Coordinates of C-alpha atoms and ligand atoms in Angstrom, one line a residue:
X405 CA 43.4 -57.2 31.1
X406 CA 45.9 -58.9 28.4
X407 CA 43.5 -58.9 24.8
X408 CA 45.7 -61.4 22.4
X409 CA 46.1 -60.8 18.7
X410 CA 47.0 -63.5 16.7
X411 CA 49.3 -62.6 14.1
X412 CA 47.7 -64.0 11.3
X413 CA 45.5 -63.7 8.1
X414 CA 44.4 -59.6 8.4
X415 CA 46.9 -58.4 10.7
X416 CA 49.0 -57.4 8.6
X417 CA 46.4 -54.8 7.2
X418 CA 45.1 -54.1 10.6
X419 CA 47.3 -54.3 13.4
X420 CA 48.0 -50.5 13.9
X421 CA 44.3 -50.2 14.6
X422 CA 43.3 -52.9 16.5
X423 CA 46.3 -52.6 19.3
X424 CA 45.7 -48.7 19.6
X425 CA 42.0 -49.4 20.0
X426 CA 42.2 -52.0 22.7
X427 CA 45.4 -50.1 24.4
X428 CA 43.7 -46.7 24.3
X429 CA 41.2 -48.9 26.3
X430 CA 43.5 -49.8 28.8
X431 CA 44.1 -53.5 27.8
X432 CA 47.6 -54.3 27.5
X433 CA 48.2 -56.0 24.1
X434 CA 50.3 -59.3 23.6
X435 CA 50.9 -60.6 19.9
X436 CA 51.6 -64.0 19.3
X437 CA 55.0 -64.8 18.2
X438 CA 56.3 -64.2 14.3
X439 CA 55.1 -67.5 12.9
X440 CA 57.7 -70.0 13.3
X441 CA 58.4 -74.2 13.1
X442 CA 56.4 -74.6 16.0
X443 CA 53.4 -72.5 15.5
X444 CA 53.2 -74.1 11.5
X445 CA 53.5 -77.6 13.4
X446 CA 50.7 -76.6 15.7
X447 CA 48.1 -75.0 13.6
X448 CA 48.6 -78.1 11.4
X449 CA 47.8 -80.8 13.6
X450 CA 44.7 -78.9 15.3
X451 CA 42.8 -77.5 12.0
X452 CA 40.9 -79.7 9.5
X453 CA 43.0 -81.4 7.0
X454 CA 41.0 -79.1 4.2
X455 CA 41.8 -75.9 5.6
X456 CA 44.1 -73.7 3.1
X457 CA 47.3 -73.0 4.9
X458 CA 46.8 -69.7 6.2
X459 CA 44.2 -71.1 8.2
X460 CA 46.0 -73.9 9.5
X461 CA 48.8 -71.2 10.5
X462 CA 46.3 -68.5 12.1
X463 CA 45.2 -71.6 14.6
X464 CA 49.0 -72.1 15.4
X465 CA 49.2 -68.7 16.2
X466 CA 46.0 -68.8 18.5
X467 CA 47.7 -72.0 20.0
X468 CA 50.4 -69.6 21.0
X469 CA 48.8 -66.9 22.9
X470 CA 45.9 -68.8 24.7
X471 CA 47.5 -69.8 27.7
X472 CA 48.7 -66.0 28.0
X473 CA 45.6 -63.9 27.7
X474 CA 42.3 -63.1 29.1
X475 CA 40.6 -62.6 25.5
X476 CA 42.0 -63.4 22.5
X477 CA 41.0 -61.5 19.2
X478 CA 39.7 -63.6 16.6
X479 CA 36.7 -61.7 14.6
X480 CA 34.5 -62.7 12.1
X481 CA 35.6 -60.4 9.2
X482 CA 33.2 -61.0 6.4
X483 CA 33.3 -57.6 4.5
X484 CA 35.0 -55.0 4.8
X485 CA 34.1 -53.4 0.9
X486 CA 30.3 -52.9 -0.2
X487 CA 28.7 -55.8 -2.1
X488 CA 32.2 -57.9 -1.4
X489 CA 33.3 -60.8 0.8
X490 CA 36.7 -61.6 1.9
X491 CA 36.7 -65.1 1.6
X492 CA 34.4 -68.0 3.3
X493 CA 36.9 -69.3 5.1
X494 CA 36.9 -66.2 7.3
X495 CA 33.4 -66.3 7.8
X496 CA 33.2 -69.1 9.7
X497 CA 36.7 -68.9 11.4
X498 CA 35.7 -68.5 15.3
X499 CA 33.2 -71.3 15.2
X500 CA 36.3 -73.4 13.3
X501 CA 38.8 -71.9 16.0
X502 CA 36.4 -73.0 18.9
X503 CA 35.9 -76.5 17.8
X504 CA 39.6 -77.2 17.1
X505 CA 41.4 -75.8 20.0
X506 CA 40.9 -76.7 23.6
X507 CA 40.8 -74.8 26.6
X508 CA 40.7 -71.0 24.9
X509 CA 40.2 -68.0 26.7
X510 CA 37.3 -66.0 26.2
X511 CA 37.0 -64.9 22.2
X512 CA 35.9 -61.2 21.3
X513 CA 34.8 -62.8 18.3
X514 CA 32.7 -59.7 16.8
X515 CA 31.3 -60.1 13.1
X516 CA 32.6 -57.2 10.5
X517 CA 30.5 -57.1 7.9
X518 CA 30.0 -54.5 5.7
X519 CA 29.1 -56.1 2.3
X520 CA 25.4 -53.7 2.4
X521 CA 26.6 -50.2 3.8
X522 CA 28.9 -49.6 6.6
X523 CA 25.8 -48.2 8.5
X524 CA 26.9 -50.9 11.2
X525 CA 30.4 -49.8 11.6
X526 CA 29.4 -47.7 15.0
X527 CA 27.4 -51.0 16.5
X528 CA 30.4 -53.1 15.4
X529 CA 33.1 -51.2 17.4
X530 CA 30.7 -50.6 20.3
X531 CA 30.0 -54.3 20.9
X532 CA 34.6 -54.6 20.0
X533 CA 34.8 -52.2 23.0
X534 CA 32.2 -53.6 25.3
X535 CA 34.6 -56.2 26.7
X536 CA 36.5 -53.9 28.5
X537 CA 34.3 -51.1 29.1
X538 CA 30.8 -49.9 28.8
X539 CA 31.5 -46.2 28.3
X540 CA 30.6 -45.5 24.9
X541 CA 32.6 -42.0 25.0
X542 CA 36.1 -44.2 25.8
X543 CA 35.1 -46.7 23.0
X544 CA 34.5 -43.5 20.6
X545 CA 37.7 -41.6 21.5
X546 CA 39.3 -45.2 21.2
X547 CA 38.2 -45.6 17.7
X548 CA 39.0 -42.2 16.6
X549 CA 42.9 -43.1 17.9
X550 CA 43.0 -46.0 16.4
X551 CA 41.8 -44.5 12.8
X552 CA 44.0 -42.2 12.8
X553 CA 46.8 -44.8 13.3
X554 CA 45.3 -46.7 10.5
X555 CA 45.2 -43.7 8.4
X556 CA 49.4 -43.2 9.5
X557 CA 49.7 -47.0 8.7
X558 CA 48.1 -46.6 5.3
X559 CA 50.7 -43.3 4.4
X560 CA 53.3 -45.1 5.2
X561 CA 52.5 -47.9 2.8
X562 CA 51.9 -45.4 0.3
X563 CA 54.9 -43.8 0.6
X564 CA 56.9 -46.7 -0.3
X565 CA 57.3 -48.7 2.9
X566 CA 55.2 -52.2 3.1
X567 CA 54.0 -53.4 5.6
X568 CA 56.9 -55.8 6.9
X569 CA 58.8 -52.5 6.9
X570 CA 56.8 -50.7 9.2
X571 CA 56.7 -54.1 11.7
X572 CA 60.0 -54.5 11.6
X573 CA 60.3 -50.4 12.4
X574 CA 62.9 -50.5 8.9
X575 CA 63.3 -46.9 7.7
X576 CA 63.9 -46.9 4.2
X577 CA 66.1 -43.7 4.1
X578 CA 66.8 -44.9 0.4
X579 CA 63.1 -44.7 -0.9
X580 CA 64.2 -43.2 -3.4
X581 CA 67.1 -45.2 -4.7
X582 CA 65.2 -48.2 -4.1
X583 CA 62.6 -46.2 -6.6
X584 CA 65.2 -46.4 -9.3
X585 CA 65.9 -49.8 -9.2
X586 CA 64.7 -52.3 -11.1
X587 CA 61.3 -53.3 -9.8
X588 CA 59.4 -56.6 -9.2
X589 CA 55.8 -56.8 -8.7
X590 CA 55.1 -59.3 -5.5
X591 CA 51.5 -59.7 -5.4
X592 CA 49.4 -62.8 -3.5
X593 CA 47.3 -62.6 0.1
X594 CA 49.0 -60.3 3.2
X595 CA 49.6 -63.4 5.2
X596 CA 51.7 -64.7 2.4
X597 CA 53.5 -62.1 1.3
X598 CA 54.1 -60.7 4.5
X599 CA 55.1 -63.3 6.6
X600 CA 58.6 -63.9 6.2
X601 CA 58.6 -67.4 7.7
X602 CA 55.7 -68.2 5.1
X603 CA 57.4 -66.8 2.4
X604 CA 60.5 -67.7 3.2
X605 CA 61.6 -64.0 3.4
X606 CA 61.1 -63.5 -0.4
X607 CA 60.8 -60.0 0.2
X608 CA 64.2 -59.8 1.4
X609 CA 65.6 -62.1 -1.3
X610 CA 64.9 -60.0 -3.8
X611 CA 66.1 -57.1 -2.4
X612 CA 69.3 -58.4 -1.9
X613 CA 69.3 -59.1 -5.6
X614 CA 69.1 -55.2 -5.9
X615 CA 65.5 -55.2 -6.6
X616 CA 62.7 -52.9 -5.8
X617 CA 59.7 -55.0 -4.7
X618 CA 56.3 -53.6 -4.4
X619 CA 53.3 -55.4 -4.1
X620 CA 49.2 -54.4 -4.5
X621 CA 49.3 -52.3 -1.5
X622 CA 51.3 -50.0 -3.4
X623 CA 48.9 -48.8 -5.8
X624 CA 46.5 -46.7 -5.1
X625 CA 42.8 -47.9 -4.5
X626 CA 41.3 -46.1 -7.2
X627 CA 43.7 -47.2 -10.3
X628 CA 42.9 -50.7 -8.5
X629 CA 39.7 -50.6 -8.8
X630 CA 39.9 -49.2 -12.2
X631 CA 41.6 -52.4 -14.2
X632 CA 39.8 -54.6 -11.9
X633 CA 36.6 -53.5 -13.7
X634 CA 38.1 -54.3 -17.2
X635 CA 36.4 -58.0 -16.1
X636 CA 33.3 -59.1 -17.5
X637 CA 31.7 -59.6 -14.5
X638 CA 32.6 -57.8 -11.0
X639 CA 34.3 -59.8 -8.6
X640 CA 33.2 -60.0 -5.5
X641 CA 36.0 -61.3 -3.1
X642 CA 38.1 -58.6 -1.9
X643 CA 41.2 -59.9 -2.5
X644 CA 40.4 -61.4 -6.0
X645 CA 39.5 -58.0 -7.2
X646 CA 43.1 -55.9 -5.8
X647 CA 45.2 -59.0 -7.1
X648 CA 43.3 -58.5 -11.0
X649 CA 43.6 -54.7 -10.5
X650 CA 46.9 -54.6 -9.7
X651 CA 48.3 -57.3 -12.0
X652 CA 46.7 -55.4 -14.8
X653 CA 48.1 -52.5 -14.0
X654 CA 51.4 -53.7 -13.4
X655 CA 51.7 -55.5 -16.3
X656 CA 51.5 -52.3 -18.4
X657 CA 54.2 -50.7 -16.0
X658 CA 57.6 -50.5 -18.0
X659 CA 59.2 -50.1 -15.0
X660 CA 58.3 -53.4 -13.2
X661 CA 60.1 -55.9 -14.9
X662 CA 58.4 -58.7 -13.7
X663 CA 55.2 -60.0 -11.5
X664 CA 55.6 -63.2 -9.3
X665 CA 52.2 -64.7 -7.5
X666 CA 52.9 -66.2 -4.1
X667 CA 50.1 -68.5 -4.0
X668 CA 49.0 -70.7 -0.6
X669 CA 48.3 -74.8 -0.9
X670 CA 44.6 -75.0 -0.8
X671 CA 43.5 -71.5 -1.5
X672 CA 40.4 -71.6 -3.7
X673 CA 40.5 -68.5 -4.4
X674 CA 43.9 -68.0 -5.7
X675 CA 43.3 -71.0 -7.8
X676 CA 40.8 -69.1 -10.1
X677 CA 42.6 -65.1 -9.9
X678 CA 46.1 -66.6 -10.3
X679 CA 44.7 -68.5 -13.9
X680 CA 43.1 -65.7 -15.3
X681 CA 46.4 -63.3 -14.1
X682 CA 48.6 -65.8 -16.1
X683 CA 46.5 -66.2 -19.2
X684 CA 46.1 -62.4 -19.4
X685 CA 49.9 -61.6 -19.0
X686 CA 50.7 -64.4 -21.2
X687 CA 48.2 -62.8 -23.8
X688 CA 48.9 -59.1 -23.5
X689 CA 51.9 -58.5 -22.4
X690 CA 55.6 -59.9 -22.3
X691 CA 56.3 -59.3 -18.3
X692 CA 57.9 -62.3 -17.2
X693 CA 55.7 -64.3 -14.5
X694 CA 55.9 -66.9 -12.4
X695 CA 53.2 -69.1 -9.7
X696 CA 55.3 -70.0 -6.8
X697 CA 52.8 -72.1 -4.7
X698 CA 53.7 -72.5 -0.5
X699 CA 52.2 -75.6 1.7
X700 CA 53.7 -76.8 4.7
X701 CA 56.2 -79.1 3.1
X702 CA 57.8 -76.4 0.8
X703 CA 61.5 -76.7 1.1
X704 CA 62.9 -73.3 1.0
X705 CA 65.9 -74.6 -1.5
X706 CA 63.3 -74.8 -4.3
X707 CA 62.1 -71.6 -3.9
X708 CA 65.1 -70.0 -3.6
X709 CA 65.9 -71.7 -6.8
X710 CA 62.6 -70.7 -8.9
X711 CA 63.4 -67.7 -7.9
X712 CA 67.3 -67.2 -8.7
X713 CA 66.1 -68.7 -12.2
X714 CA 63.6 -65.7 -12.8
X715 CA 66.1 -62.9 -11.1
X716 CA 68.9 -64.1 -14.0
X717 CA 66.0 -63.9 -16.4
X718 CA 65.1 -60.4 -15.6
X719 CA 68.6 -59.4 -15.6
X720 CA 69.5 -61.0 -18.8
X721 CA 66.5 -59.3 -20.4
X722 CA 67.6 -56.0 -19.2
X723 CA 71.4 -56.6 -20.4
X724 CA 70.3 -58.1 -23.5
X725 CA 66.8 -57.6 -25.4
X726 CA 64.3 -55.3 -23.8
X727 CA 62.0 -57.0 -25.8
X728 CA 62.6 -60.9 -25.4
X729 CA 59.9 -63.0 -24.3
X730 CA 60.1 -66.3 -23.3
X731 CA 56.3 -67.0 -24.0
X732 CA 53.7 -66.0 -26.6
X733 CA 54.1 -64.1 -29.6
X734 CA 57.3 -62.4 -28.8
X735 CA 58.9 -65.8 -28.9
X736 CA 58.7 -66.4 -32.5
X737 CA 59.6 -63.0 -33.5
X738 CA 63.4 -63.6 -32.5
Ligands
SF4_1452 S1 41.6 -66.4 0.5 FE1 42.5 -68.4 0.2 S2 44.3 -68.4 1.5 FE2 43.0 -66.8 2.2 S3 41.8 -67.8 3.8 FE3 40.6 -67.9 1.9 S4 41.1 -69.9 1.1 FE4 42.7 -69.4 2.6

Protein backbone atom coordinates (compact mmCIF):
# COMPACT_ATOMS: atom_id res chain seq x y z
CA UNK A 1 0.00 0.00 0.00
CA UNK A 2 1.72 3.55 -0.99
CA UNK A 3 0.39 6.20 2.10
CA UNK A 4 1.29 9.85 0.59
CA UNK A 5 2.61 12.67 2.70
CA UNK A 6 2.30 15.85 1.42
CA UNK A 7 5.11 17.94 2.14
CA UNK A 8 3.55 20.77 3.53
CA UNK A 9 2.43 22.96 6.59
CA UNK A 10 3.60 20.37 9.72
CA UNK A 11 5.87 18.21 8.02
CA UNK A 12 8.58 19.73 8.71
CA UNK A 13 8.02 19.10 12.56
CA UNK A 14 6.60 15.68 11.92
CA UNK A 15 7.85 13.86 9.18
CA UNK A 16 10.33 11.52 11.06
CA UNK A 17 7.31 10.17 12.85
CA UNK A 18 4.75 9.88 10.59
CA UNK A 19 6.92 7.84 7.68
CA UNK A 20 8.37 5.44 10.46
CA UNK A 21 4.81 4.88 11.76
CA UNK A 22 3.26 4.03 8.49
CA UNK A 23 6.62 2.16 7.20
CA UNK A 24 6.93 0.10 10.43
CA UNK A 25 3.31 -0.75 9.23
CA UNK A 26 4.43 -1.99 6.09
CA UNK A 27 3.11 0.96 3.81
CA UNK A 28 5.66 2.12 1.55
CA UNK A 29 5.86 5.96 1.90
CA UNK A 30 5.99 8.38 -1.11
CA UNK A 31 6.55 12.32 -0.36
CA UNK A 32 5.43 14.71 -2.64
CA UNK A 33 8.05 16.60 -4.43
CA UNK A 34 10.17 19.76 -2.68
CA UNK A 35 7.70 22.42 -3.52
CA UNK A 36 8.40 23.85 -6.79
CA UNK A 37 6.92 26.38 -9.86
CA UNK A 38 4.56 23.85 -10.57
CA UNK A 39 3.15 22.63 -7.34
CA UNK A 40 2.88 26.83 -6.25
CA UNK A 41 0.97 27.16 -9.68
CA UNK A 42 -1.25 24.20 -8.76
CA UNK A 43 -2.18 24.74 -5.21
CA UNK A 44 -3.05 28.34 -6.37
CA UNK A 45 -5.46 27.79 -8.91
CA UNK A 46 -7.36 24.91 -6.98
CA UNK A 47 -7.69 26.60 -3.32
CA UNK A 48 -9.96 29.59 -2.45
CA UNK A 49 -8.72 32.87 -3.38
CA UNK A 50 -8.67 33.66 0.66
CA UNK A 51 -6.55 30.91 1.71
CA UNK A 52 -3.02 32.24 3.24
CA UNK A 53 -0.35 30.81 1.07
CA UNK A 54 0.74 27.95 2.86
CA UNK A 55 -2.53 26.54 2.26
CA UNK A 56 -2.68 27.28 -1.19
CA UNK A 57 0.88 25.46 -1.41
CA UNK A 58 -0.12 22.32 0.84
CA UNK A 59 -3.08 21.70 -1.96
CA UNK A 60 -0.32 21.89 -4.70
CA UNK A 61 1.50 19.40 -2.93
CA UNK A 62 -1.59 17.02 -2.54
CA UNK A 63 -2.10 17.73 -6.37
CA UNK A 64 1.23 16.12 -6.70
CA UNK A 65 0.95 12.82 -4.99
CA UNK A 66 -2.75 11.86 -5.73
CA UNK A 67 -2.49 10.15 -8.82
CA UNK A 68 0.46 8.10 -7.06
CA UNK A 69 -1.04 6.73 -3.91
CA UNK A 70 -3.59 4.65 -2.35
CA UNK A 71 -4.15 7.08 0.77
CA UNK A 72 -2.83 10.25 1.09
CA UNK A 73 -2.09 11.80 4.62
CA UNK A 74 -3.85 14.88 5.29
CA UNK A 75 -5.05 15.10 9.19
CA UNK A 76 -6.93 17.35 10.98
CA UNK A 77 -4.36 18.75 13.42
CA UNK A 78 -6.18 20.96 15.80
CA UNK A 79 -3.98 20.80 18.92
CA UNK A 80 -1.21 19.39 19.64
CA UNK A 81 -0.48 21.69 23.21
CA UNK A 82 -3.27 21.70 26.18
CA UNK A 83 -5.73 24.64 26.09
CA UNK A 84 -4.03 25.68 22.39
CA UNK A 85 -5.00 25.61 18.78
CA UNK A 86 -2.74 25.65 15.83
CA UNK A 87 -4.54 27.71 13.75
CA UNK A 88 -8.23 27.51 12.11
CA UNK A 89 -7.14 27.04 8.94
CA UNK A 90 -5.94 23.60 9.87
CA UNK A 91 -9.01 22.65 11.40
CA UNK A 92 -10.99 22.55 8.57
CA UNK A 93 -8.20 21.55 6.02
CA UNK A 94 -9.51 18.00 4.74
CA UNK A 95 -13.09 19.09 4.24
CA UNK A 96 -11.23 22.29 2.21
CA UNK A 97 -8.77 19.66 0.45
CA UNK A 98 -11.89 17.46 -0.55
CA UNK A 99 -13.96 20.16 -1.97
CA UNK A 100 -11.11 21.70 -4.13
CA UNK A 101 -9.35 18.84 -5.62
CA UNK A 102 -10.87 16.20 -7.92
CA UNK A 103 -10.45 12.70 -8.09
CA UNK A 104 -8.32 12.08 -4.65
CA UNK A 105 -7.46 8.88 -3.23
CA UNK A 106 -8.77 7.79 -0.12
CA UNK A 107 -7.78 10.46 2.86
CA UNK A 108 -6.59 9.12 6.42
CA UNK A 109 -7.81 12.24 7.45
CA UNK A 110 -7.69 11.59 11.46
CA UNK A 111 -8.41 14.62 13.79
CA UNK A 112 -5.42 15.44 16.47
CA UNK A 113 -6.63 17.24 18.97
CA UNK A 114 -5.37 17.66 22.16
CA UNK A 115 -6.37 21.19 23.33
CA UNK A 116 -8.22 19.26 26.84
CA UNK A 117 -5.68 16.40 27.80
CA UNK A 118 -3.87 14.15 25.50
CA UNK A 119 -6.05 11.28 27.06
CA UNK A 120 -7.00 10.65 23.29
CA UNK A 121 -3.62 10.24 22.00
CA UNK A 122 -3.92 6.22 22.11
CA UNK A 123 -7.58 6.36 20.21
CA UNK A 124 -5.94 8.91 17.76
CA UNK A 125 -3.12 6.64 16.57
CA UNK A 126 -5.32 3.51 16.73
CA UNK A 127 -7.84 4.92 14.30
CA UNK A 128 -4.08 6.50 12.14
CA UNK A 129 -3.12 2.76 12.12
CA UNK A 130 -6.43 1.13 11.32
CA UNK A 131 -6.02 1.76 7.61
CA UNK A 132 -3.59 -0.67 7.15
CA UNK A 133 -4.01 -2.96 9.88
CA UNK A 134 -6.30 -3.92 12.64
CA UNK A 135 -3.70 -5.32 15.03
CA UNK A 136 -3.57 -3.05 17.76
CA UNK A 137 -0.03 -4.66 19.05
CA UNK A 138 1.60 -3.62 15.32
CA UNK A 139 0.00 -0.10 15.59
CA UNK A 140 1.54 0.10 19.30
CA UNK A 141 5.07 -1.20 18.46
CA UNK A 142 4.63 1.26 15.38
CA UNK A 143 4.08 4.17 17.49
CA UNK A 144 6.71 3.42 19.90
CA UNK A 145 9.19 3.44 16.59
CA UNK A 146 8.08 6.23 15.36
CA UNK A 147 8.48 8.25 18.94
CA UNK A 148 11.54 7.36 19.31
CA UNK A 149 12.44 8.75 15.82
CA UNK A 150 10.65 11.88 16.85
CA UNK A 151 12.52 12.02 19.91
CA UNK A 152 16.12 11.53 17.56
CA UNK A 153 14.53 14.24 15.23
CA UNK A 154 14.00 16.61 18.09
CA UNK A 155 18.02 16.03 19.45
CA UNK A 156 19.14 16.72 16.44
CA UNK A 157 17.39 20.06 16.28
CA UNK A 158 18.70 20.73 19.61
CA UNK A 159 21.98 20.05 18.89
CA UNK A 160 22.29 22.66 16.42
CA UNK A 161 21.02 21.16 13.21
CA UNK A 162 17.39 22.45 11.84
CA UNK A 163 15.31 20.86 10.36
CA UNK A 164 16.26 21.52 6.47
CA UNK A 165 19.60 20.07 7.78
CA UNK A 166 18.47 16.90 8.74
CA UNK A 167 16.15 16.64 5.23
CA UNK A 168 18.75 17.41 3.35
CA UNK A 169 20.94 14.58 5.46
CA UNK A 170 23.67 17.92 5.89
CA UNK A 171 26.08 17.15 8.72
CA UNK A 172 27.23 20.16 10.21
CA UNK A 173 30.80 18.87 11.29
CA UNK A 174 31.32 22.70 12.05
CA UNK A 175 28.61 23.12 14.75
CA UNK A 176 30.71 24.50 16.54
CA UNK A 177 32.35 27.17 14.30
CA UNK A 178 29.11 27.94 13.03
CA UNK A 179 28.36 28.54 17.02
CA UNK A 180 30.92 31.29 17.01
CA UNK A 181 29.72 33.15 14.22
CA UNK A 182 27.77 35.90 14.21
CA UNK A 183 24.18 34.80 14.73
CA UNK A 184 20.74 35.73 13.12
CA UNK A 185 17.58 34.87 14.59
CA UNK A 186 15.07 33.46 11.64
CA UNK A 187 11.85 33.00 13.23
CA UNK A 188 8.16 32.70 11.26
CA UNK A 189 5.88 29.24 10.61
CA UNK A 190 8.03 25.74 9.60
CA UNK A 191 6.51 25.83 6.11
CA UNK A 192 8.03 29.17 5.64
CA UNK A 193 11.13 29.01 7.09
CA UNK A 194 11.84 25.66 5.94
CA UNK A 195 10.93 25.45 2.64
CA UNK A 196 13.63 26.61 0.56
CA UNK A 197 11.51 27.25 -2.52
CA UNK A 198 9.12 29.42 -0.25
CA UNK A 199 11.73 31.15 1.27
CA UNK A 200 13.75 31.50 -1.35
CA UNK A 201 16.60 29.52 0.41
CA UNK A 202 17.07 32.32 2.96
CA UNK A 203 18.55 29.96 5.19
CA UNK A 204 21.27 29.39 2.93
CA UNK A 205 21.68 33.04 1.99
CA UNK A 206 22.67 33.87 5.13
CA UNK A 207 24.97 31.35 5.67
CA UNK A 208 26.85 32.16 2.89
CA UNK A 209 27.14 35.57 4.37
CA UNK A 210 29.02 33.81 7.26
CA UNK A 211 26.15 33.85 9.46
CA UNK A 212 24.84 31.45 12.14
CA UNK A 213 21.05 31.22 11.74
CA UNK A 214 18.88 29.69 14.22
CA UNK A 215 15.41 29.88 14.48
CA UNK A 216 12.59 29.07 17.50
CA UNK A 217 13.22 25.49 17.29
CA UNK A 218 16.40 26.11 18.80
CA UNK A 219 15.46 27.14 22.07
CA UNK A 220 14.40 25.03 24.41
CA UNK A 221 10.58 24.68 25.18
CA UNK A 222 10.70 25.73 28.65
CA UNK A 223 12.66 29.21 28.24
CA UNK A 224 9.92 29.47 25.32
CA UNK A 225 7.27 29.13 27.25
CA UNK A 226 8.86 31.29 29.94
CA UNK A 227 8.92 34.94 27.95
CA UNK A 228 5.92 33.84 26.19
CA UNK A 229 4.05 34.33 29.58
CA UNK A 230 5.54 37.88 30.13
CA UNK A 231 1.96 38.67 27.91
CA UNK A 232 -0.92 39.93 29.48
CA UNK A 233 -3.08 37.38 28.47
CA UNK A 234 -1.95 33.73 27.39
CA UNK A 235 -1.98 33.05 23.79
CA UNK A 236 -3.59 30.34 22.66
CA UNK A 237 -2.35 29.51 19.10
CA UNK A 238 0.59 27.41 19.15
CA UNK A 239 2.64 29.14 16.94
CA UNK A 240 1.79 32.68 18.17
CA UNK A 241 3.07 31.73 21.58
CA UNK A 242 6.88 30.00 20.33
CA UNK A 243 7.25 33.09 17.88
CA UNK A 244 6.62 35.73 21.28
CA UNK A 245 8.78 33.34 23.40
CA UNK A 246 11.41 33.20 21.27
CA UNK A 247 11.61 36.72 19.94
CA UNK A 248 11.72 37.79 23.56
CA UNK A 249 14.24 35.78 24.33
CA UNK A 250 16.34 36.48 21.45
CA UNK A 251 16.11 39.83 21.64
CA UNK A 252 18.00 39.90 24.98
CA UNK A 253 20.65 37.47 23.40
CA UNK A 254 23.96 39.53 22.79
CA UNK A 255 24.94 37.06 20.62
CA UNK A 256 22.21 37.22 17.94
CA UNK A 257 22.77 40.23 16.23
CA UNK A 258 19.59 40.46 14.61
CA UNK A 259 15.85 38.82 14.24
CA UNK A 260 14.14 38.73 10.80
CA UNK A 261 10.28 37.48 10.59
CA UNK A 262 9.40 35.62 7.46
CA UNK A 263 5.94 36.29 7.36
CA UNK A 264 3.24 34.44 4.60
CA UNK A 265 0.56 36.78 2.44
CA UNK A 266 -2.67 36.18 4.17
CA UNK A 267 -1.64 34.73 7.50
CA UNK A 268 -3.90 36.13 10.16
CA UNK A 269 -2.08 35.14 12.62
CA UNK A 270 1.30 36.51 11.78
CA UNK A 271 -0.40 39.71 11.15
CA UNK A 272 -1.14 40.21 15.06
CA UNK A 273 2.36 38.21 16.61
CA UNK A 274 4.60 39.92 14.00
CA UNK A 275 3.14 43.73 15.32
CA UNK A 276 3.49 43.05 18.80
CA UNK A 277 7.28 41.34 18.06
CA UNK A 278 8.10 44.70 16.26
CA UNK A 279 6.69 47.14 18.70
CA UNK A 280 8.39 45.26 21.63
CA UNK A 281 11.97 45.10 19.96
CA UNK A 282 11.55 48.52 18.72
CA UNK A 283 10.70 49.47 22.57
CA UNK A 284 13.17 47.30 24.48
CA UNK A 285 15.83 46.59 22.75
CA UNK A 286 18.20 47.80 19.77
CA UNK A 287 18.38 44.29 17.70
CA UNK A 288 17.92 45.18 14.29
CA UNK A 289 14.60 43.71 12.66
CA UNK A 290 13.00 43.33 9.70
CA UNK A 291 9.23 41.85 8.30
CA UNK A 292 9.90 40.24 5.05
CA UNK A 293 6.44 39.21 3.86
CA UNK A 294 6.25 36.00 0.90
CA UNK A 295 2.97 35.63 -1.53
CA UNK A 296 3.08 34.02 -4.69
CA UNK A 297 4.24 36.94 -6.72
CA UNK A 298 7.37 37.68 -4.54
CA UNK A 299 10.28 38.17 -6.81
CA UNK A 300 13.26 36.66 -5.27
CA UNK A 301 15.52 39.91 -6.35
CA UNK A 302 13.70 41.95 -3.62
CA UNK A 303 14.29 39.73 -1.12
CA UNK A 304 17.57 39.12 -1.80
CA UNK A 305 17.91 42.77 -1.62
CA UNK A 306 16.08 43.47 1.80
CA UNK A 307 18.14 41.17 2.89
CA UNK A 308 21.76 42.16 1.61
CA UNK A 309 20.63 45.73 3.09
CA UNK A 310 20.17 44.21 6.73
CA UNK A 311 23.44 41.78 6.38
CA UNK A 312 25.64 45.20 5.64
CA UNK A 313 23.77 46.66 8.58
CA UNK A 314 24.66 43.98 10.92
CA UNK A 315 28.13 43.99 9.73
CA UNK A 316 28.61 47.69 9.90
CA UNK A 317 27.21 47.65 13.50
CA UNK A 318 29.73 45.06 14.51
CA UNK A 319 32.77 46.99 12.73
CA UNK A 320 31.54 50.16 13.90
CA UNK A 321 29.30 50.96 17.09
CA UNK A 322 28.05 48.01 19.12
CA UNK A 323 25.58 50.20 20.19
CA UNK A 324 24.01 52.04 17.04
CA UNK A 325 20.49 51.77 16.49
CA UNK A 326 18.74 52.74 13.65
CA UNK A 327 15.36 53.10 15.59
CA UNK A 328 14.18 54.40 18.96
CA UNK A 329 15.97 55.88 21.62
CA UNK A 330 19.45 54.79 20.63
CA UNK A 331 19.04 56.96 17.57
CA UNK A 332 19.12 60.23 19.12
CA UNK A 333 21.88 59.43 21.50
CA UNK A 334 24.57 59.47 18.57
S1 LIG B 1 -0.96 30.08 10.80
FE1 LIG B 1 -1.11 31.58 9.15
S2 LIG B 1 0.17 30.78 7.52
FE2 LIG B 1 -0.29 29.09 8.92
S3 LIG B 1 -2.07 28.08 8.09
FE3 LIG B 1 -2.79 29.56 9.58
S4 LIG B 1 -3.22 31.43 8.40
FE4 LIG B 1 -1.94 30.09 7.14
Amino acid sequence: MKIGIPRGLLYYYYYPLWTTFFEVLGAEVILSEKTNKQIVDNGVKNTVDDACLPIKVYHGHVIDLKDKVDLVFVPKMMSVHKDEYICPKFCGLPEMVKSSIKDLPNMIDITIDFHKSKKNLSRTVNEMGSYITKDRNKIDFAFEKALKEHENYKAKIKSGMLPIDVEEHKILKNINSYKEKAQILLIGHPYNIYDAYLSMNIIEKLRKYDLDVITQDSFDAKVINKKAAIMDKKMFWSFGRKLLGSAFYGMEQKNIQGIIYLSSFGCGIDSVIADIIERRIRRNSDKPFILLTIDEHTGEAGINTRIEAFVDMIKWRGKNENNFSTHGKYLSAH
